[in-house]
Amino acid sequence: MDLIQFQNVGKDYDNQTALRDVTLSVGKGEMIFITGPSGSGKTTLLKLVYLAEKPDRGAIYVGDVETETLRESQIPLLRRTIGVVFQDFRLLDNRNVFENIAIALRIRGIAEKEVKTKVFDTLKMVNLRHKADAYPRTLSGGEQQRVVIARAIVADPTVLLADEPTGNLDPGTAEGVMRTFKEINARGTTVLIATHNRELYRNTGRRVFTLDSGSLVGEVLG
Amino acid sequence: MSLPYSVTLALQSLTREKWINLISVLTIASALLIISIAAFVVYNIDAATRSLPERFSMVLYLDDDIQKDRIDGVITALRRNSAVRSLRYIPKEEALRELKSVLKNSTYVFEGLDENPLPDTLELKLRKEAIGPEAVRRLSDEALKIKGVREVDYGEKFLAALHSLRAGTKTVGIALIVILSTGIIFVCYSTVKILFYRRKEEIETFKLLGATRAFIRAPFLIEGGAIGLAGGLISLFGIFAFYYAILLRLSVTMPVFKAVLFPSGPFLLLPGVGIFLGVAGAAIALGRLRY
Ligand SMILES: Nc1ncnc2c1ncn2[C@@H]1O[C@H](COP(=O)(O)OP(=O)(O)OP(=O)(O)O)[C@@H](O)[C@H]1O
Ligand SMILES: [Mg+2]
C-alpha cells in the first residue's frame, strides 16, 4: 500500500519552476532516497509532503487524503504524523536542547512525565544525553543536526522526512545516524531521505530517485 | 508541574519581554485609574445633586383681594395637572406671621404697617419626572393662564444650571470611559502584535511541528489577560491610595471632603475589567494576524 503518492506534481516559485511533472509513490514502511544536484528540488518535494508548500499542478496523497482537500484545522493533525529533519534545522535559540526536543511532544499535548523519559531516551539514541541543558548556539554543527534528528523522531512519527540529515556530520557519525534511521524504519516508520551523499544509499538495496532541475530523471536501487 | 503548557509559554514570554509588558501594564494601569477617578467624580456630582430637585418648589402669587371661590378654582385646576405632586395654600395672614417669626428680632420693619402687603400664595411641589427646565417652564406658563394667578416664581436659572451640570458630567464621564477603554484594548492589541512578531520564527516552527491554532493562540490570550489583570490591580491600588491617602487626609483640614462618597464595591471589579480588556485586545490582534 502506498503511503505517499505524487501524481504529475508541479511547483513554481515566483518566476521559476522548482518541480515539474513528478510522479512517484512510496510504500508504507519503505525507506527511499532522493538525490540530485543543489537546486534540483529535493527540499521542495519534502515541503509538499508536510504541507509547508502547496503544489501548483497535480495531486499529492498522504495516507488516503489528498493534501489539497485538507481543511486548515486538519493540517496540524497530518503534520503530527510526520517527523521532519529540516535542512535549515529550525532550532529555537532561546531554548535548550531538552526544550527544543520536548516541544514536539508538548504540541501533541503529551503529559510532562512522559515528555521527560521520551526526550532523554531519544537524546541517548543520538548520543547527546550530556548536552540536554546546552543552548543550540553553543553546539557544533553536527551536534545541532543530531538535536534536529532527535526532535523529528521523538514522537514516533508514521513518516520521517530527513532533508540532508548528514550534511554536517563526519562519516562515522553519519553512519550512526543512518543506523538510527534504519532502526526506526524497521519499527515501521516510512523514511524519505534527501541527500547528495552517495555513501548514505550505496549498497542499501533501497530505491533512489534522482531529480534534475525539478524533473524526476531516474529511479535506481542503491 | 501540571500547568498547561500554554500557561508556561505565556509566563516565559512575560518574563522574556519584561520591558514591553511593563510599559503596557503601566499604560493600562494609568488609563484605568483615570477612568476610576472620572467615574468617582461623576458619581459624587450625581449623588450630591440628585436630591436637590426634590426640594424644588414653585411659588404662585395670587391676585390681591381674590375671592375664596376663585382660590378654590385655582387649586382645583392645579390639582388636575399631572406635574403637581403636592400643593399648599398660604393665606397672606399666615405668610405675614411666618415672615414675622423669621424676622422676630427686627419687627420694627413692620411698624407703621396697617395693611398686609403680602399676597396669598400657593406653594407647589412637583413630581420628579416633571422637574426639568422645559417641563417647569410649561407648567409655569399654564399656571399663569389660570384666572387669579398673578405671578409665578421658580428658580429657573438654578434649575437649568443644575440640569446641564448633571447631564454634562455624565456625558464627559461616559465619553472618557469609552475612549480610554478603547485605548486600553488598543494597547493590548499592539502589545500582542509586537510580541507575536518577535516570536514569529518560533511560531512558524511550532506550526511545522504540528501545533494547532489554539496552541499558538492560547499563550497570547493568557498574556493579554495577565497584562490587563496587572494593570487592573495597580489601578485598584491607585484608586484606594487616592481615596485613603489624599481625600481622607484632606478632609481633616477641609471638611467639604467629608461629604465625598467612595463606592469601593464597583472599584473591586477593576482587575476583572482589566482581564476582559486585555483578552479582548489580544483576541482582536490574533484575529487580524495571518499565521
Ligand atoms: N522559497 C523560495 N522562493 C523562491 N525560490 C525558491 C524557494 N525555495 C526554493 N526555491 C528555488 O527552487 C529550486 C529548488 O530548490 P530546493 O530547495 O528544492 O532545492 P534542493 O534540491 O533542496 O537544493 P539543495 O541541495 O541545495 O538543498 C531552487 O532553484 C531554488 O532557488
Ligand atoms: Mg535542499
XYZ file of C-alpha atoms and ligand atoms in Angstrom:
545
model
C 0.000 0.000 0.000
C 1.278 3.441 -0.919
C 1.595 5.921 1.907
C 2.814 8.854 -0.166
C 1.862 9.475 -3.761
C 2.796 12.263 -6.168
C 0.751 12.459 -9.376
C 2.168 14.780 -12.050
C 3.128 17.316 -9.422
C 4.462 20.730 -10.421
C 5.579 23.572 -8.217
C 6.574 27.113 -9.147
C 8.224 29.783 -7.063
C 7.710 33.377 -8.150
C 9.221 33.096 -11.643
C 10.879 29.724 -11.577
C 9.775 26.120 -11.741
C 11.102 24.025 -8.850
C 9.323 20.752 -9.680
C 7.823 19.596 -12.968
C 5.563 16.631 -13.583
C 6.830 14.489 -10.730
C 5.092 11.158 -10.288
C 6.263 8.752 -7.620
C 4.941 6.718 -4.777
C 6.420 5.481 -1.532
C 5.032 2.408 0.165
C 4.164 2.136 3.817
C 7.235 1.095 5.794
C 9.578 1.797 2.901
C 12.834 3.756 3.118
C 13.748 5.733 -0.009
C 16.334 8.307 -1.029
C 16.007 11.426 -3.134
C 19.167 12.737 -4.687
C 20.192 15.295 -7.262
C 22.292 18.419 -7.579
C 21.819 21.533 -5.498
C 18.675 23.369 -6.526
C 17.129 20.316 -8.200
C 14.022 20.393 -5.962
C 14.659 17.884 -3.167
C 13.672 20.204 -0.338
C 10.654 21.413 -2.300
C 9.464 17.842 -2.740
C 9.663 17.187 1.010
C 7.950 20.509 1.799
C 4.999 19.448 -0.320
C 4.640 16.336 1.825
C 4.464 18.203 5.133
C 2.394 20.993 3.579
C 4.885 23.803 4.037
C 4.214 24.446 0.336
C 1.261 23.769 -1.918
C 1.528 22.173 -5.360
C 0.626 24.289 -8.385
C -0.167 21.263 -10.538
C -1.030 17.616 -9.910
C -2.108 15.888 -6.721
C -0.360 14.639 -3.597
C -1.747 11.935 -1.356
C -0.534 11.260 2.166
C -2.283 8.218 3.576
C -5.656 8.279 1.880
C -6.092 12.045 1.812
C -5.321 14.409 -0.990
C -3.450 17.195 0.771
C -5.209 19.954 -1.210
C -8.579 18.929 0.202
C -7.494 19.197 3.824
C -9.124 21.907 5.876
C -6.840 24.376 7.659
C -7.712 22.803 11.007
C -6.721 19.320 9.832
C -3.233 20.269 8.690
C -1.746 20.153 12.215
C -3.108 16.643 12.647
C -1.418 15.487 9.459
C 1.849 17.165 10.463
C 1.827 15.320 13.773
C 2.170 12.043 11.911
C 5.297 13.366 10.190
C 8.730 13.997 11.688
C 10.931 16.441 9.768
C 14.703 16.929 9.851
C 14.785 20.430 8.381
C 17.720 21.275 6.168
C 17.922 24.642 7.945
C 17.456 22.989 11.383
C 14.844 25.425 12.758
C 16.133 25.085 16.318
C 14.837 27.614 18.833
C 17.784 29.695 20.032
C 16.214 30.716 23.320
C 15.517 27.149 24.435
C 17.944 24.481 25.489
C 18.351 21.123 23.788
C 15.871 19.391 26.076
C 13.192 22.018 25.430
C 13.816 22.024 21.695
C 13.056 18.332 21.544
C 10.289 18.406 24.157
C 8.324 20.990 22.188
C 7.419 18.350 19.596
C 5.711 16.355 22.358
C 4.118 19.331 24.096
C 2.465 20.402 20.869
C 0.800 16.995 20.917
C -0.388 17.547 24.486
C 1.715 14.740 25.941
C 1.981 14.624 29.757
C 5.089 16.112 31.336
C 6.311 12.841 32.874
C 6.250 11.074 29.550
C 7.936 14.073 27.930
C 10.959 13.666 30.221
C 11.515 9.981 29.623
C 10.932 10.209 25.867
C 13.263 13.175 25.403
C 16.076 11.569 27.391
C 15.646 8.231 25.613
C 15.860 9.987 22.248
C 18.859 12.063 23.337
C 20.625 8.792 24.160
C 19.878 7.477 20.664
C 21.723 10.434 19.100
C 24.456 10.465 21.763
C 23.613 13.873 23.164
C 22.408 12.971 26.668
C 25.160 15.171 28.123
C 24.047 18.219 26.126
C 20.449 18.351 27.390
C 20.964 21.721 29.085
C 23.057 23.320 26.337
C 21.718 26.020 24.038
C 21.820 25.477 20.249
C 24.336 28.314 19.689
C 26.870 26.550 21.882
C 26.688 23.306 19.893
C 28.754 22.245 16.885
C 27.016 21.910 13.521
C 26.931 18.145 13.824
C 25.510 18.296 17.345
C 22.794 20.698 16.219
C 21.937 18.357 13.391
C 21.507 15.481 15.809
C 19.214 17.602 18.004
C 17.046 18.201 14.932
C 17.003 14.467 14.234
C 16.052 13.761 17.847
C 13.169 16.247 17.623
C 11.960 14.618 14.390
C 11.820 11.113 15.836
C 10.861 11.736 19.457
C 7.116 11.485 18.834
C 7.314 8.190 16.886
C 6.069 9.597 13.564
C 4.498 7.480 10.834
C 6.672 9.232 8.270
C 10.184 10.611 8.715
C 11.367 13.239 6.232
C 15.094 13.860 6.525
C 16.484 16.738 4.451
C 20.265 16.401 4.112
C 20.457 14.819 7.589
C 24.189 14.161 7.446
C 25.325 17.371 5.783
C 27.321 18.413 8.821
C 28.443 15.031 10.047
C 31.730 13.186 9.749
C 31.477 9.756 8.069
C 31.484 7.923 11.394
C 28.675 9.978 12.914
C 26.756 9.871 9.632
C 26.872 6.117 9.782
C 25.497 6.228 13.327
C 22.604 8.426 12.200
C 21.856 6.087 9.306
C 21.788 3.183 11.745
C 19.208 5.067 13.799
C 17.074 5.685 10.717
C 17.221 2.023 9.808
C 16.103 1.063 13.310
C 13.188 3.474 13.113
C 12.323 2.172 9.674
C 12.491 -1.407 10.933
C 9.869 -0.469 13.563
C 7.500 0.562 10.753
C 8.197 4.226 10.089
C 8.307 5.233 6.435
C 11.521 7.163 5.777
C 12.336 9.649 2.983
C 15.903 10.953 2.900
C 17.033 13.774 0.620
C 20.810 13.815 0.209
C 23.798 14.474 -2.044
C 25.774 11.922 -0.160
C 26.103 8.746 -2.198
C 27.625 6.919 0.760
C 24.253 7.008 2.505
C 22.455 4.842 -0.051
C 25.288 2.838 -1.550
C 24.586 -0.874 -1.162
C 21.388 -0.330 0.771
C 19.181 -2.001 -1.823
C 16.696 0.847 -1.350
C 15.088 2.869 -4.136
C 16.900 6.059 -5.029
C 15.097 8.797 -7.001
C 17.188 11.330 -8.863
C 15.937 14.862 -9.509
C 17.430 17.276 -12.006
C 16.106 20.806 -12.479
C 12.838 19.749 -10.913
C 12.280 16.672 -13.052
C 12.486 13.079 -11.935
C 15.234 11.677 -14.151
C 15.925 8.304 -12.654
C 14.976 5.595 -10.208
C 17.583 3.003 -9.284
C 18.317 0.657 -6.420
C 21.135 1.788 -4.149
C 4.423 20.744 37.179
C 0.879 20.292 35.970
C 0.239 23.727 34.478
C -0.967 23.549 30.893
C 1.929 24.248 28.572
C 0.226 27.369 27.188
C 0.500 28.960 30.645
C 4.200 28.117 30.728
C 4.668 29.700 27.306
C 2.760 32.820 28.422
C 4.900 33.117 31.560
C 8.076 32.686 29.522
C 7.005 35.456 27.173
C 6.018 37.707 30.078
C 9.462 37.415 31.646
C 11.396 37.487 28.380
C 9.708 40.635 27.141
C 9.789 42.406 30.509
C 10.014 45.927 29.160
C 7.259 45.795 26.579
C 4.993 44.136 29.102
C 5.870 46.543 31.895
C 5.133 49.561 29.716
C 1.790 48.096 28.654
C 0.868 47.292 32.238
C 1.668 50.829 33.385
C -0.228 52.388 30.474
C -3.270 50.249 31.216
C -2.997 50.986 34.926
C -2.933 54.759 34.285
C -5.878 54.587 31.904
C -7.919 52.507 34.353
C -7.001 54.891 37.154
C -8.188 57.885 35.130
C -11.393 56.009 34.322
C -11.871 55.260 38.010
C -11.310 58.844 39.074
C -13.687 60.073 36.354
C -16.340 57.595 37.468
C -15.719 58.652 41.053
C -16.198 62.362 40.236
C -19.340 61.738 38.145
C -20.739 59.537 40.894
C -20.172 62.200 43.536
C -21.598 65.057 41.484
C -24.590 62.887 40.733
C -25.086 61.916 44.363
C -24.663 65.494 45.601
C -27.203 66.925 43.170
C -29.704 64.084 42.994
C -31.878 65.191 45.927
C -31.806 68.892 45.050
C -34.758 68.902 42.627
C -36.956 67.180 45.212
C -36.690 70.202 47.399
C -37.524 72.346 44.445
C -40.816 74.207 44.679
C -42.747 76.684 42.588
C -44.490 79.632 44.181
C -47.656 81.133 42.706
C -48.660 84.642 43.816
C -52.406 85.201 43.643
C -54.274 88.403 42.804
C -54.944 90.905 45.597
C -58.382 90.673 47.096
C -59.002 87.353 45.435
C -62.301 85.680 46.357
C -62.447 82.407 48.274
C -64.212 80.507 45.461
C -61.680 81.743 42.913
C -58.874 80.392 45.112
C -60.632 77.017 45.190
C -60.902 77.240 41.402
C -57.157 77.786 41.059
C -56.400 74.895 43.423
C -58.712 72.520 41.540
C -57.169 73.495 38.224
C -53.664 72.848 39.545
C -54.620 69.570 41.212
C -55.707 68.335 37.821
C -52.233 68.987 36.412
C -50.222 65.764 36.366
C -46.934 67.544 37.108
C -48.087 68.662 40.543
C -47.195 66.398 43.443
C -48.500 68.476 46.329
C -49.866 71.925 46.902
C -50.053 74.186 49.895
C -52.196 77.258 50.203
C -50.649 80.009 52.295
C -53.087 82.834 53.095
C -51.483 86.236 53.309
C -52.085 86.402 57.090
C -50.099 83.210 57.585
C -47.428 84.462 55.234
C -47.077 87.571 57.328
C -46.955 85.566 60.537
C -44.216 83.369 59.096
C -42.283 86.379 57.975
C -42.613 87.983 61.392
C -41.352 84.851 63.142
C -38.377 84.709 60.806
C -37.611 88.348 61.464
C -38.610 88.361 65.121
C -35.661 90.463 66.169
C -36.399 93.058 63.568
C -40.136 93.597 63.968
C -39.541 97.283 63.549
C -39.708 96.564 59.831
C -43.441 96.149 60.207
C -44.051 99.236 62.367
C -46.483 101.672 60.840
C -47.789 98.996 58.539
C -51.545 98.763 58.961
C -52.259 96.758 55.843
C -50.740 93.332 54.989
C -48.502 93.944 51.941
C -48.128 90.235 51.119
C -50.272 88.380 48.580
C -51.911 84.999 49.054
C -49.597 82.309 47.729
C -49.686 78.694 46.590
C -46.593 76.563 47.024
C -46.317 73.679 44.568
C -44.107 70.625 44.871
C -43.570 68.845 41.570
C -43.314 65.245 40.602
C -39.764 64.086 39.974
C -40.454 63.398 36.286
C -41.740 66.906 35.834
C -38.603 68.575 37.117
C -36.627 69.759 34.140
C -36.138 73.206 32.665
C -38.658 72.591 29.874
C -41.390 70.949 31.907
C -41.194 73.546 34.631
C -41.476 76.406 32.172
C -44.507 74.754 30.600
C -46.173 74.356 33.984
C -45.386 77.946 34.812
C -46.999 79.139 31.575
C -50.079 77.029 32.211
C -50.389 78.327 35.745
C -50.190 81.928 34.550
C -53.174 81.311 32.301
C -55.352 80.361 35.266
C -57.503 83.288 36.309
C -56.391 84.628 39.686
C -52.692 83.806 39.312
C -50.648 86.964 39.116
C -47.079 85.796 39.092
C -45.055 82.564 39.131
C -41.693 82.292 40.758
C -39.243 79.411 40.457
C -35.506 79.019 40.356
C -35.317 78.945 36.615
C -31.618 79.619 36.191
C -30.683 77.331 39.040
C -32.702 74.504 37.629
C -31.243 74.878 34.158
C -27.698 75.068 35.514
C -28.182 72.024 37.702
C -29.639 70.099 34.839
C -26.810 70.859 32.461
C -24.216 70.155 35.154
C -25.616 66.685 35.737
C -26.018 65.921 32.052
C -22.607 67.414 31.236
C -20.607 65.489 33.797
C -22.334 62.280 32.802
C -21.589 62.801 29.109
C -17.967 63.761 29.696
C -17.545 60.844 32.106
C -19.013 58.284 29.733
C -17.032 59.659 26.780
C -13.843 59.442 28.816
C -14.595 55.866 29.852
C -15.348 54.788 26.284
C -12.257 56.494 24.835
C -9.895 55.142 27.480
C -11.346 51.619 27.328
C -10.817 51.630 23.590
C -7.302 52.896 24.276
C -6.635 50.012 26.646
C -7.860 47.489 24.101
C -5.580 49.131 21.554
C -2.567 48.958 23.891
C -3.164 45.230 24.441
C -3.729 44.770 20.729
C -0.420 46.444 19.855
C 1.470 44.665 22.597
C 0.278 41.248 21.493
C 1.036 42.150 17.901
C 4.606 43.127 18.793
C 5.057 40.008 20.909
C 3.692 37.938 18.063
C 6.142 39.360 15.535
C 9.015 38.863 17.933
C 8.096 35.202 18.179
C 7.272 34.701 14.523
C 10.144 32.287 13.876
C 9.192 30.186 16.842
C 5.508 30.179 15.883
C 6.367 29.124 12.338
C 8.410 26.224 13.735
C 5.615 25.241 16.135
C 3.224 25.116 13.206
C 5.539 22.962 11.117
C 5.835 20.577 14.051
C 2.045 20.237 14.132
C 0.806 22.907 16.560
C -2.889 23.791 16.297
C -4.169 27.356 16.084
C -5.440 27.041 19.647
C -1.969 26.011 20.861
C -0.471 29.105 19.234
C -3.231 31.495 20.303
C -3.706 30.433 23.919
C -0.435 31.889 25.308
C -1.188 35.285 23.744
C -4.705 35.372 25.168
C -3.317 34.417 28.572
C -0.621 37.051 28.253
C -3.155 39.739 27.256
C -5.301 38.766 30.230
C -2.299 38.822 32.563
C -1.233 42.274 31.376
C -4.807 43.528 31.856
C -5.009 41.926 35.284
C -1.744 43.532 36.394
C -2.924 46.913 35.101
C -6.256 46.436 36.891
C -4.598 45.533 40.189
C -2.278 48.534 40.069
C -5.175 50.889 39.270
C -7.193 49.337 42.100
C -4.320 50.022 44.448
C -4.072 53.530 42.957
C -7.710 54.465 43.456
C -7.701 53.248 47.064
C -4.480 55.138 47.663
C -6.072 58.214 46.089
C -9.006 57.943 48.475
C -7.278 56.977 51.694
C -4.029 58.864 51.342
C -5.315 62.027 49.694
C -9.039 62.608 50.141
C -9.337 61.369 53.713
C -6.316 63.390 54.736
C -7.654 66.494 53.015
C -10.995 66.098 54.773
C -9.273 66.600 58.113
C -8.380 70.164 57.197
C -11.137 70.749 54.657
C -14.443 69.355 55.943
C -16.029 69.713 52.462
C -14.330 66.470 51.528
C -16.131 64.623 54.328
C -19.231 64.543 52.133
C -17.363 62.631 49.428
C -18.693 59.120 48.780
C -16.338 56.276 47.852
C -18.107 53.383 46.131
C -15.450 50.731 46.837
C -17.619 47.863 45.535
C -17.506 48.745 41.832
C -13.796 49.550 42.057
C -13.121 45.971 43.157
C -14.172 44.977 39.633
C -11.133 46.761 38.142
C -8.938 43.627 37.907
C -11.784 41.845 36.115
C -12.273 44.786 33.751
C -8.509 44.702 33.068
C -8.593 40.990 32.227
C -11.560 41.492 29.920
C -9.989 44.398 28.027
C -6.621 42.588 27.829
C -8.099 39.391 26.415
C -10.269 41.412 24.021
C -7.224 43.299 22.700
C -5.276 40.067 22.283
C -8.182 38.377 20.513
C -8.539 41.277 18.076
C -4.801 41.177 17.360
C -4.835 37.411 16.776
C -7.880 37.754 14.556
C -6.097 40.235 12.338
C -2.722 38.490 12.125
C -2.035 35.939 9.426
C -0.396 32.779 10.682
N 11.033 29.970 -1.089
C 11.546 30.004 -2.330
N 11.317 31.059 -3.127
C 11.806 31.099 -4.376
N 12.524 30.124 -4.918
C 12.803 29.038 -4.173
C 12.319 28.920 -2.837
N 12.734 27.732 -2.339
C 13.428 27.145 -3.320
N 13.496 27.915 -4.418
C 14.141 27.564 -5.687
O 13.602 26.340 -6.117
C 14.615 25.479 -6.632
C 14.621 24.168 -5.865
O 15.014 24.427 -4.515
P 15.186 23.287 -3.448
O 15.438 23.937 -2.145
O 14.019 22.384 -3.518
O 16.488 22.557 -3.972
P 17.322 21.398 -3.274
O 17.380 20.288 -4.247
O 16.817 21.118 -1.934
O 18.763 22.067 -3.181
P 19.921 21.836 -2.083
O 20.566 20.536 -2.430
O 20.856 22.961 -2.294
O 19.281 21.843 -0.766
C 15.917 26.242 -6.486
O 16.267 26.768 -7.731
C 15.612 27.357 -5.503
O 16.338 28.517 -5.833
Mg 17.508 21.309 -0.051
